[in-house]
PDB file of C-alpha atoms in Angstrom:
ATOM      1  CA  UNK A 189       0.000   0.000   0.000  1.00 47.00           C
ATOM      2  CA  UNK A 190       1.445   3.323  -0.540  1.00 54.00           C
ATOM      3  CA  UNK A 191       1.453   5.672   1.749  1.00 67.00           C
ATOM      4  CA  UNK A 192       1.397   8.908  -0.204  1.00 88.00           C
ATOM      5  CA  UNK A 193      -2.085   8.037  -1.124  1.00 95.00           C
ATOM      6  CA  UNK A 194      -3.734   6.219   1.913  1.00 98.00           C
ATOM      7  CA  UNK A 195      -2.886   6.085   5.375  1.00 97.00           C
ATOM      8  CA  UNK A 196      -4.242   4.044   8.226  1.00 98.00           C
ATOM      9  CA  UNK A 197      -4.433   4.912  11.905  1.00 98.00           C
ATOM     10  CA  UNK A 198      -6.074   1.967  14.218  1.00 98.00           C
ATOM     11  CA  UNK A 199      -6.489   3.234  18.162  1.00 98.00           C
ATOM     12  CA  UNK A 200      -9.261   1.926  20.412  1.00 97.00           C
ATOM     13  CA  UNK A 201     -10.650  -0.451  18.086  1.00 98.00           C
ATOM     14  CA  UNK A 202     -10.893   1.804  15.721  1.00 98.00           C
ATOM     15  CA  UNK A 203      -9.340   2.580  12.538  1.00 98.00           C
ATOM     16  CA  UNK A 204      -8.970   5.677  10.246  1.00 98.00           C
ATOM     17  CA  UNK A 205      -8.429   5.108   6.655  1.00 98.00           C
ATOM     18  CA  UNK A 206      -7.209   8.868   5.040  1.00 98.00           C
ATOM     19  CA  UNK A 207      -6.686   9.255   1.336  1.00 98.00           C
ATOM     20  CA  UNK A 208      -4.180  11.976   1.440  1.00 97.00           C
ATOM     21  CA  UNK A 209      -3.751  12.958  -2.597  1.00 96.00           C
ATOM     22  CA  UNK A 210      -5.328  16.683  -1.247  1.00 95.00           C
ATOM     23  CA  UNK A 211      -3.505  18.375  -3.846  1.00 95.00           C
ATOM     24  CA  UNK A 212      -5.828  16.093  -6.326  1.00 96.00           C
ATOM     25  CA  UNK A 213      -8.716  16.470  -4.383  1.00 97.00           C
ATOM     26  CA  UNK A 214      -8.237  12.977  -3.988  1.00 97.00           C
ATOM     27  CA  UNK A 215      -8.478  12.267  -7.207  1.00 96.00           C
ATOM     28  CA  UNK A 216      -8.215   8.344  -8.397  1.00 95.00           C
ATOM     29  CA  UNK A 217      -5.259   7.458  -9.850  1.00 93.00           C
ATOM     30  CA  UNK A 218      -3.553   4.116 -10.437  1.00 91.00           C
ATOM     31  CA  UNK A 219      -2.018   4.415  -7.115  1.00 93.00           C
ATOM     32  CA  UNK A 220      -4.851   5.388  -5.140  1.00 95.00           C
ATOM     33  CA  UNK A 221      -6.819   2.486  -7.067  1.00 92.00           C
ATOM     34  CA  UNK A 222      -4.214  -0.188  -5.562  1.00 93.00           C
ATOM     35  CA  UNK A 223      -3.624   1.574  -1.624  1.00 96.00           C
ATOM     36  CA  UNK A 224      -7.782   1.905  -1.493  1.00 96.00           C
ATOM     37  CA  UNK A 225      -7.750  -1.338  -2.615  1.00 94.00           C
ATOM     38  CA  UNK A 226      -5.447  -2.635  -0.016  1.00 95.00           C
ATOM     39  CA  UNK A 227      -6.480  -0.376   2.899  1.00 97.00           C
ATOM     40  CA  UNK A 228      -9.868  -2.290   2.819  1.00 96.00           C
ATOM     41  CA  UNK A 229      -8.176  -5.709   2.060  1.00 94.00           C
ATOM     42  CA  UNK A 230      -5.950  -5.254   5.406  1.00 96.00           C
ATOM     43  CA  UNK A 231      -8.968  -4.104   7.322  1.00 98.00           C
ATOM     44  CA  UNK A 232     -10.687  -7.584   6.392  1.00 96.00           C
ATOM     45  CA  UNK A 233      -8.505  -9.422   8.747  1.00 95.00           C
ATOM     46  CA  UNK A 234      -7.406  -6.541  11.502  1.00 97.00           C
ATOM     47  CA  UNK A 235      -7.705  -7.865  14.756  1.00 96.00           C
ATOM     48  CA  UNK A 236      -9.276  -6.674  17.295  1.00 97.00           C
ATOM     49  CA  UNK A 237     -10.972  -4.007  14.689  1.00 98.00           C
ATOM     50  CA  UNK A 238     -14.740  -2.903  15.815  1.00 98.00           C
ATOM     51  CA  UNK A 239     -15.098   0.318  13.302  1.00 98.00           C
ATOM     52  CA  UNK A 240     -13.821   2.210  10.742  1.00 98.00           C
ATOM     53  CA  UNK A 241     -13.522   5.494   9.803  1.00 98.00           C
ATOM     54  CA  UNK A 242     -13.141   6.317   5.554  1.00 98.00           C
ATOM     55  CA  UNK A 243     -12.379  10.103   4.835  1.00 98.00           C
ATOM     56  CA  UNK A 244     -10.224  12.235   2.329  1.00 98.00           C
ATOM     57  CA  UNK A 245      -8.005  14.719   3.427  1.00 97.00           C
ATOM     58  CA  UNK A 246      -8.303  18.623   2.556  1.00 97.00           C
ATOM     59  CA  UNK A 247     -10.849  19.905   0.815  1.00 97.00           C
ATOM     60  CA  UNK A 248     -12.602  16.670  -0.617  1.00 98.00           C
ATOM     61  CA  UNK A 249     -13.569  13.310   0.353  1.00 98.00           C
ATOM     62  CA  UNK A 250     -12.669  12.494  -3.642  1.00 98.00           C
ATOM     63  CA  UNK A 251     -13.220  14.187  -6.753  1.00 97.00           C
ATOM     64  CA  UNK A 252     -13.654  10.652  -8.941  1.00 95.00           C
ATOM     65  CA  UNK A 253     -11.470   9.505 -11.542  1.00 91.00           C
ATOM     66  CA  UNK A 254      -8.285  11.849 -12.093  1.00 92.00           C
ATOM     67  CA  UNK A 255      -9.332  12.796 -15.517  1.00 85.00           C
ATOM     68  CA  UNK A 256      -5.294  13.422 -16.816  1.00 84.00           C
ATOM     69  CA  UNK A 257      -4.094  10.751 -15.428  1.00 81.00           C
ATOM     70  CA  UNK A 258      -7.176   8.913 -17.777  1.00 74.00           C
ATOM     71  CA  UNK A 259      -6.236  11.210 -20.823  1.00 75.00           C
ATOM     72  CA  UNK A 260      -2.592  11.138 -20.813  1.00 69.00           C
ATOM     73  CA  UNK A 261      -2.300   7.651 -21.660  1.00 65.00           C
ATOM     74  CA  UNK A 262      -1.110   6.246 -18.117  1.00 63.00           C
ATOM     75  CA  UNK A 263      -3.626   4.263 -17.405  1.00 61.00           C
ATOM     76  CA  UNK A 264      -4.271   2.045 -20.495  1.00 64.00           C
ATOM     77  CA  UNK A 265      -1.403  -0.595 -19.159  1.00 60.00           C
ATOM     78  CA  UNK A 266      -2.915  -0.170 -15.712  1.00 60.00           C
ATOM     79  CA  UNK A 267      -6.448  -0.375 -17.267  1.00 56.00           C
ATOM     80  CA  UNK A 268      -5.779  -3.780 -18.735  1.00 54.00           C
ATOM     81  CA  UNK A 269      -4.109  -5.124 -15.766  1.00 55.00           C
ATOM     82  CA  UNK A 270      -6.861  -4.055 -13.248  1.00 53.00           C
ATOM     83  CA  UNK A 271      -9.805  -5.770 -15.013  1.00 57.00           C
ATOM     84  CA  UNK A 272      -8.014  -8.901 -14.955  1.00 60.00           C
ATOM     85  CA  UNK A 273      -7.356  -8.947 -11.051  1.00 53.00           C
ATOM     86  CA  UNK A 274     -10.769 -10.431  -9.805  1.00 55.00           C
ATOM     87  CA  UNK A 275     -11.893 -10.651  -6.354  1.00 51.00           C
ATOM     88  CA  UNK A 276     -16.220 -11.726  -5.247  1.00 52.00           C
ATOM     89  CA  UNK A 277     -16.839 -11.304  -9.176  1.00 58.00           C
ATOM     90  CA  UNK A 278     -14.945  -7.671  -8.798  1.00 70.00           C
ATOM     91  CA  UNK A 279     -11.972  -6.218 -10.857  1.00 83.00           C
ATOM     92  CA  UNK A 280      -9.454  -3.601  -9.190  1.00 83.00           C
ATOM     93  CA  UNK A 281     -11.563  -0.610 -10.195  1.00 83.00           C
ATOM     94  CA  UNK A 282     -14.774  -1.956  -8.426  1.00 88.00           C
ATOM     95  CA  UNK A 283     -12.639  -3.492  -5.386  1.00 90.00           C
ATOM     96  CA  UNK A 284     -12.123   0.216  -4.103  1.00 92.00           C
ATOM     97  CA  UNK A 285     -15.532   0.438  -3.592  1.00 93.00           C
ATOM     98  CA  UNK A 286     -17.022  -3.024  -3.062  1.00 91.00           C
ATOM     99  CA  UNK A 287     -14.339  -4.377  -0.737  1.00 93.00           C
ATOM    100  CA  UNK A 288     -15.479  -1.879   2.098  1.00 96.00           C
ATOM    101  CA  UNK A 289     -18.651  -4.087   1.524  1.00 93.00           C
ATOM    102  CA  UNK A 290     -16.737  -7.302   3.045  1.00 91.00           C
ATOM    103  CA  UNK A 291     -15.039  -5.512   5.980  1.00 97.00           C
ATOM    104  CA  UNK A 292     -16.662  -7.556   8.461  1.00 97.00           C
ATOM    105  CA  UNK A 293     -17.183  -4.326  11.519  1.00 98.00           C
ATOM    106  CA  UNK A 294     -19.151  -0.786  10.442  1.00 98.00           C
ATOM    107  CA  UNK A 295     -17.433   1.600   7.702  1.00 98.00           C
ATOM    108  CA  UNK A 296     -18.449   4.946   7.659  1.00 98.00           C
ATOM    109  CA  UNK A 297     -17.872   7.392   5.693  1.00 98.00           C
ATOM    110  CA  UNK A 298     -16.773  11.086   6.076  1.00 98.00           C
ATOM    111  CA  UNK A 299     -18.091  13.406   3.357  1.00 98.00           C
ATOM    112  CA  UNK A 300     -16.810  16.929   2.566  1.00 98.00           C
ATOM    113  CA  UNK A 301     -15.847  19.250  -0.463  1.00 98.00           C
ATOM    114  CA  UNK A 302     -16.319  17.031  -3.948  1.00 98.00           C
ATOM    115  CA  UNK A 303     -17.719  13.336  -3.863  1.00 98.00           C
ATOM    116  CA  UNK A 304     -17.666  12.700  -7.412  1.00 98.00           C
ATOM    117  CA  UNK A 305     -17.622   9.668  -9.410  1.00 96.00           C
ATOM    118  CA  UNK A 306     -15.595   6.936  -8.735  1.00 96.00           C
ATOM    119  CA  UNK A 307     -15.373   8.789  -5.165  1.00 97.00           C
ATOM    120  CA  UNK A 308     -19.212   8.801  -4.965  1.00 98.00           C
ATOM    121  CA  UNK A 309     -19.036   4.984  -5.685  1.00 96.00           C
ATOM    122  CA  UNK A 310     -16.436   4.107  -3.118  1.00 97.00           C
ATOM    123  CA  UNK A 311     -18.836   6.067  -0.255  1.00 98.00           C
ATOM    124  CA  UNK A 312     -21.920   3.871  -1.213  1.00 97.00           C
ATOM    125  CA  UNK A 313     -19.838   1.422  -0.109  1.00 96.00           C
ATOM    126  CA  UNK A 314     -19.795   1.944   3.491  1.00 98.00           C
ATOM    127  CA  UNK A 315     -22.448   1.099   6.188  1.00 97.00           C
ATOM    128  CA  UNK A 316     -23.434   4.790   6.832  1.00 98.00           C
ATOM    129  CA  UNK A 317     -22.063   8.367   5.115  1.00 98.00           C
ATOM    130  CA  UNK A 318     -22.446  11.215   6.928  1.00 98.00           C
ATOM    131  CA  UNK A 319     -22.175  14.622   4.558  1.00 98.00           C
ATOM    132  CA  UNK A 320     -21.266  18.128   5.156  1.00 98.00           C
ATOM    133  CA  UNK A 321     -24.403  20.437   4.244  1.00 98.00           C
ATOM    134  CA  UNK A 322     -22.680  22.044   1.359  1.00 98.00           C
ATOM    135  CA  UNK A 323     -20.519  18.485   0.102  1.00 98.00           C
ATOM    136  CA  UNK A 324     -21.246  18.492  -3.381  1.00 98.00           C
ATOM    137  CA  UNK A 325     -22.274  14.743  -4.487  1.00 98.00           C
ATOM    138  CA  UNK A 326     -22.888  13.462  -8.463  1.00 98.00           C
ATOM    139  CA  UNK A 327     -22.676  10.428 -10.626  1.00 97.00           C
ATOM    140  CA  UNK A 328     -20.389  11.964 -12.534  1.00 95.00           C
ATOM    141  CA  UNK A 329     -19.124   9.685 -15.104  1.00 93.00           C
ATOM    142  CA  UNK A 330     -21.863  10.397 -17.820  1.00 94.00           C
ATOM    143  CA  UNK A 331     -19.794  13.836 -18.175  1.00 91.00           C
ATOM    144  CA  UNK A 332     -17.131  11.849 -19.425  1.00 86.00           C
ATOM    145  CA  UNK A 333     -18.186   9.222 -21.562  1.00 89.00           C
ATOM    146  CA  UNK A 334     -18.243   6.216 -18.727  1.00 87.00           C
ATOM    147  CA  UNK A 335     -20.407   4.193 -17.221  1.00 90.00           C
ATOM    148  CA  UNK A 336     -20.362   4.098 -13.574  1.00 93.00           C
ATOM    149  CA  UNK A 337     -19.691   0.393 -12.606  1.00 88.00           C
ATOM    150  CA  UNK A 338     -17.616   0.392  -9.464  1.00 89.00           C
ATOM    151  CA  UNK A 339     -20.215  -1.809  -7.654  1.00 87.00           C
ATOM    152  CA  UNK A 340     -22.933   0.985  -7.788  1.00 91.00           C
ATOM    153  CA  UNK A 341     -25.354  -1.429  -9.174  1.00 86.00           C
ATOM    154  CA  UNK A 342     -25.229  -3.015  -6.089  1.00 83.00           C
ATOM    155  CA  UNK A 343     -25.187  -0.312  -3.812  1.00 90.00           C
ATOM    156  CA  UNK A 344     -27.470   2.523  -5.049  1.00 93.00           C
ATOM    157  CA  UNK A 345     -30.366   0.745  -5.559  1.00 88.00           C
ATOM    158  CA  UNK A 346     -30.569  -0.554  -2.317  1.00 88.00           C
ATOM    159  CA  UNK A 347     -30.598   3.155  -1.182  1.00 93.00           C
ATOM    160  CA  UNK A 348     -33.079   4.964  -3.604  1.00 95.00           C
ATOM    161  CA  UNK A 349     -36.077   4.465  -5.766  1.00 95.00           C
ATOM    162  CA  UNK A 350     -34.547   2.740  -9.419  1.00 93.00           C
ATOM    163  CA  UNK A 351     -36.239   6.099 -10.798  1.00 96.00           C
ATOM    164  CA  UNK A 352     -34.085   8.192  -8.783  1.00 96.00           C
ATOM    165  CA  UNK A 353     -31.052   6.610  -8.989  1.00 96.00           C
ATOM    166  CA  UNK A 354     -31.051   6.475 -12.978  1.00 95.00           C
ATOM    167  CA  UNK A 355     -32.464  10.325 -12.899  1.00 97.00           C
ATOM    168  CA  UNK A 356     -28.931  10.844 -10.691  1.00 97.00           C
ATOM    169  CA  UNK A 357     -27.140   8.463 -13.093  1.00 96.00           C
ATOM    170  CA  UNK A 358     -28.103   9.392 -16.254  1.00 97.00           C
ATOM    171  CA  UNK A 359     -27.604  13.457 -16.029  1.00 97.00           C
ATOM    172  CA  UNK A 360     -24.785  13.379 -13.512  1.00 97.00           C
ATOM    173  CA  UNK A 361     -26.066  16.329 -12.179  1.00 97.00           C
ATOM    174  CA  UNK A 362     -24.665  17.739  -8.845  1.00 98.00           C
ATOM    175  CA  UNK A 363     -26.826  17.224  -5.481  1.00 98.00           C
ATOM    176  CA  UNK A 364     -25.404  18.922  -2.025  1.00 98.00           C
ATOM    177  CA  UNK A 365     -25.131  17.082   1.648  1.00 98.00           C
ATOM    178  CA  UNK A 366     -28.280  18.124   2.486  1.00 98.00           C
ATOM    179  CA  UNK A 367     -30.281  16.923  -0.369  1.00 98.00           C
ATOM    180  CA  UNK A 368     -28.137  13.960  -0.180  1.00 98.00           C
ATOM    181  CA  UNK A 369     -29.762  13.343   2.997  1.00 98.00           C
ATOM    182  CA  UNK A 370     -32.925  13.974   2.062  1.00 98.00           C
ATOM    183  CA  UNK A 371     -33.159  11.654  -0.410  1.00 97.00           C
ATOM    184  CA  UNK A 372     -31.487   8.873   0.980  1.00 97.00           C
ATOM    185  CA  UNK A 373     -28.215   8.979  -0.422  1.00 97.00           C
ATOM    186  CA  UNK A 374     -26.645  10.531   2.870  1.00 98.00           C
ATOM    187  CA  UNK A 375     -27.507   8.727   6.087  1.00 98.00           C
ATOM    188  CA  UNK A 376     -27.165  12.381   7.532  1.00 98.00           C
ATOM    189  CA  UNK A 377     -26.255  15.632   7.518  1.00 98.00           C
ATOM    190  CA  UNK A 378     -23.416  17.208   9.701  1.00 98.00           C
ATOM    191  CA  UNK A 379     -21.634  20.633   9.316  1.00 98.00           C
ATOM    192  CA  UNK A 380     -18.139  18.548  10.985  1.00 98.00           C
ATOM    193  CA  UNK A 381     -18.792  15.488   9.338  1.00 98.00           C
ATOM    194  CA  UNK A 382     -15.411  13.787  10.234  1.00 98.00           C
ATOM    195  CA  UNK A 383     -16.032  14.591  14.167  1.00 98.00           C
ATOM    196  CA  UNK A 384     -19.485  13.305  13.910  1.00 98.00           C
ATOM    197  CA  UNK A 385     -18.025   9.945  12.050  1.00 98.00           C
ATOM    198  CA  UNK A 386     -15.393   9.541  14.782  1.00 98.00           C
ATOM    199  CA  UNK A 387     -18.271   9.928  17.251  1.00 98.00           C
ATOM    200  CA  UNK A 388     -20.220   7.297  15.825  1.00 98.00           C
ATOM    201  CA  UNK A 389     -17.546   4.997  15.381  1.00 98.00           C
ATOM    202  CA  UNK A 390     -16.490   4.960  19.430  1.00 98.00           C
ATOM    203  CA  UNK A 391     -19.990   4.483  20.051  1.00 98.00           C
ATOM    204  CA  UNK A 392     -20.191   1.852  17.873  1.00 98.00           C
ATOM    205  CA  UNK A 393     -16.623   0.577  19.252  1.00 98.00           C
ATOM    206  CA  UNK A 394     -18.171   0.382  22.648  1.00 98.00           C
ATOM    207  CA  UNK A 395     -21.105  -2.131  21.628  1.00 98.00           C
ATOM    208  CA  UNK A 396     -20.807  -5.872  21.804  1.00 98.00           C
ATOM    209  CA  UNK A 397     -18.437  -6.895  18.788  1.00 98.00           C
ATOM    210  CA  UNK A 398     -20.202 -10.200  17.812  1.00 98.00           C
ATOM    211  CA  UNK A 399     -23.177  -8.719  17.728  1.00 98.00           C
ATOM    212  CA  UNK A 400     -22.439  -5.703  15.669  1.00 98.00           C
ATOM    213  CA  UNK A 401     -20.326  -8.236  13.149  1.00 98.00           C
ATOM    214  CA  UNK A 402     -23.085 -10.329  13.181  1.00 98.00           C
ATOM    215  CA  UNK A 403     -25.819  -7.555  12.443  1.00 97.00           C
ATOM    216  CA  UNK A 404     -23.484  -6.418   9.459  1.00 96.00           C
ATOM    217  CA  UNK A 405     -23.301  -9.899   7.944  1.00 94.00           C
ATOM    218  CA  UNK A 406     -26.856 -10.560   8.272  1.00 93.00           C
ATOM    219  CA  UNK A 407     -27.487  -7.063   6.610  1.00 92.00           C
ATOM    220  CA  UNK A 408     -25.220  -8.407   3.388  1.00 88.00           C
ATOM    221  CA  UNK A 409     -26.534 -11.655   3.080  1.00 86.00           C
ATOM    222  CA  UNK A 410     -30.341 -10.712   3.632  1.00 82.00           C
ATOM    223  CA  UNK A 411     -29.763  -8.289   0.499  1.00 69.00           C
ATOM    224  CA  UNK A 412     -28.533 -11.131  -1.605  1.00 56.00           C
ATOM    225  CA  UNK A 413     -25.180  -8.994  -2.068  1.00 51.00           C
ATOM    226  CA  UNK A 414     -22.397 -11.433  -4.008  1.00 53.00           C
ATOM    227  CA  UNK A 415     -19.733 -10.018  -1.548  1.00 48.00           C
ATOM    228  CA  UNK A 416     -20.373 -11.695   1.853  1.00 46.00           C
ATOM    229  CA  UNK A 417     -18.259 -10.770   5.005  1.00 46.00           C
TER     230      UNK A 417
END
C-alpha cells in the first residue's frame, strides 16, 4: 500500500483510513486504485478491529477519476491489468468500492468538499455516510463518456427508488449534503462530518463486537449482495 495516497491509523478499536492525494482532491489514480484497494483488504482481517472510519483529506472526500491521469495515456497498461485482477466477481476498479462491503465491523464514511464519481461509488460502499451540508455529491461519469460500474449497481439501488437513482445516473447532475440526505443517499447531515463519524464509530466501538459483526453480515446476506463478510 502506498502511503502517499492512503494512510491508516487503528487506536481503540478503531481505525482511520485517510486518502491523502489533497492536492488532487483525492483524485483516483492508479495508485490510489491499488492503496484503497489494499487499505480495505488489510482491514478484512485486523484484529481486534470494531469500526472504521473512511475520509479524504483537505478539501474533498474524492473528486472521482483523475481525468489526466485517464487522458494522458497512463492508465491504459494499468487499465488492462486491473480488469483482470478479480476478487467476489470484482476487478481492481470496483474493489475500491465493493471491498469496504466485506469488511466484516461498520465503515463509515466522512463526506466533505467534492464526492464525485468513482469517489461517490467508493462512499456507497460503506455502512453509513455522513455529509457536510454544502458536500457536493454526483454520478459523474456520464460527463465523461463512462459508465459508472464500481459496484454501484449493487449499492445505489438498495438506497433509492430505481427512478431516482437512474435520474442521478443518467444526467450526472450535482446534489449537495443536504439533499443527499434527504433523499437517501446521505444517512445524515453534519456541518463537521469527520467529528461526527469519529463519534459514531467509538460508540459503535463500545457495543458488543459479535453482535455488531453479526448484524453487518446478516445485513449483506439478507440483500442477496455477491460479496459476503
Amino acid at each position: 500500500m502506498s502511503d502517499d495516497r492512503v494512510q491508516i491509523q487503528v487506536e481503540d478499536h478503531v481505525a482511520e483510513v485517510a486518502m491523502v492525494r489533497s492536492d488532487k482532491h483525492n483524485a483516483l489514480d492508479g495508485d490510489m486504485f491499488e492503496a484503497i484497494a489494499a487499505a480495505a483488504e488489510r482491514l478484512a482481517d485486523e484484529p481486534g478491529l470494531r469500526a472504521v472510519v473512511l475520509h479524504g483529506e483537505g478539501p474533498s472526500f474524492c473528486s472521482g477519476i483523475d481525468v489526466g491521469w485517464l487522458a494522458g495515456g497512463q492508465a491504459e497498461g494499468f487499465g488492462e491489468e486491473a480488469v483482470k485482477r478479480d476478487g467476489f466477481g470484482a476487478n481492481l476498479f470496483q474493489r475500491v468500492a465493493t471491498a469496504w462491503i466485506e469488511v466484516p465491523v461498520p465503515v463509515i464514511a466522512s463526506i466533505q468538499g467534492n464526492c464525485l464519481g468513482g469517489g461517490l461509488q467508493i462512499a456507497l460502499g460503506a455502512d453509513i455516510r455522513i455529509t457536510a451540508p454544502d458536500a457536493k455529491l454526483s454520478i459523474r461519469e456520464v460527463h465523461w463518456g463512462l459508465v459508472p460500474d464500481m459496484g454501484i449497481t449493487a449499492t445505489l439501488p438498495r438506497l433509492l427508488p430505481l427512478d431516482v437513482a437512474k435520474e442521478l445516473t443518467y444526467t450526472g447532475r450535482v446534489i449537495r449534503g443536504d439533499e443527499a440526505s434527504r433523499i437517501g443517499l446521505a444517512t445524515r447531515v453534519d456541518p463537521e462530518p469527520l467529528a461526527a463519524a469519529r463519534a459514531l464509530a467509538a460508540a459503535i466501538a463500545g457495543r458488543s463486537p459479535d453482535a455488531v459483526r453479526g448484524a453487518k453480515r446478516l445485513f449483506v446476506r439478507s440483500w442477496h449482495c455477491r460479496w459476503a463478510v
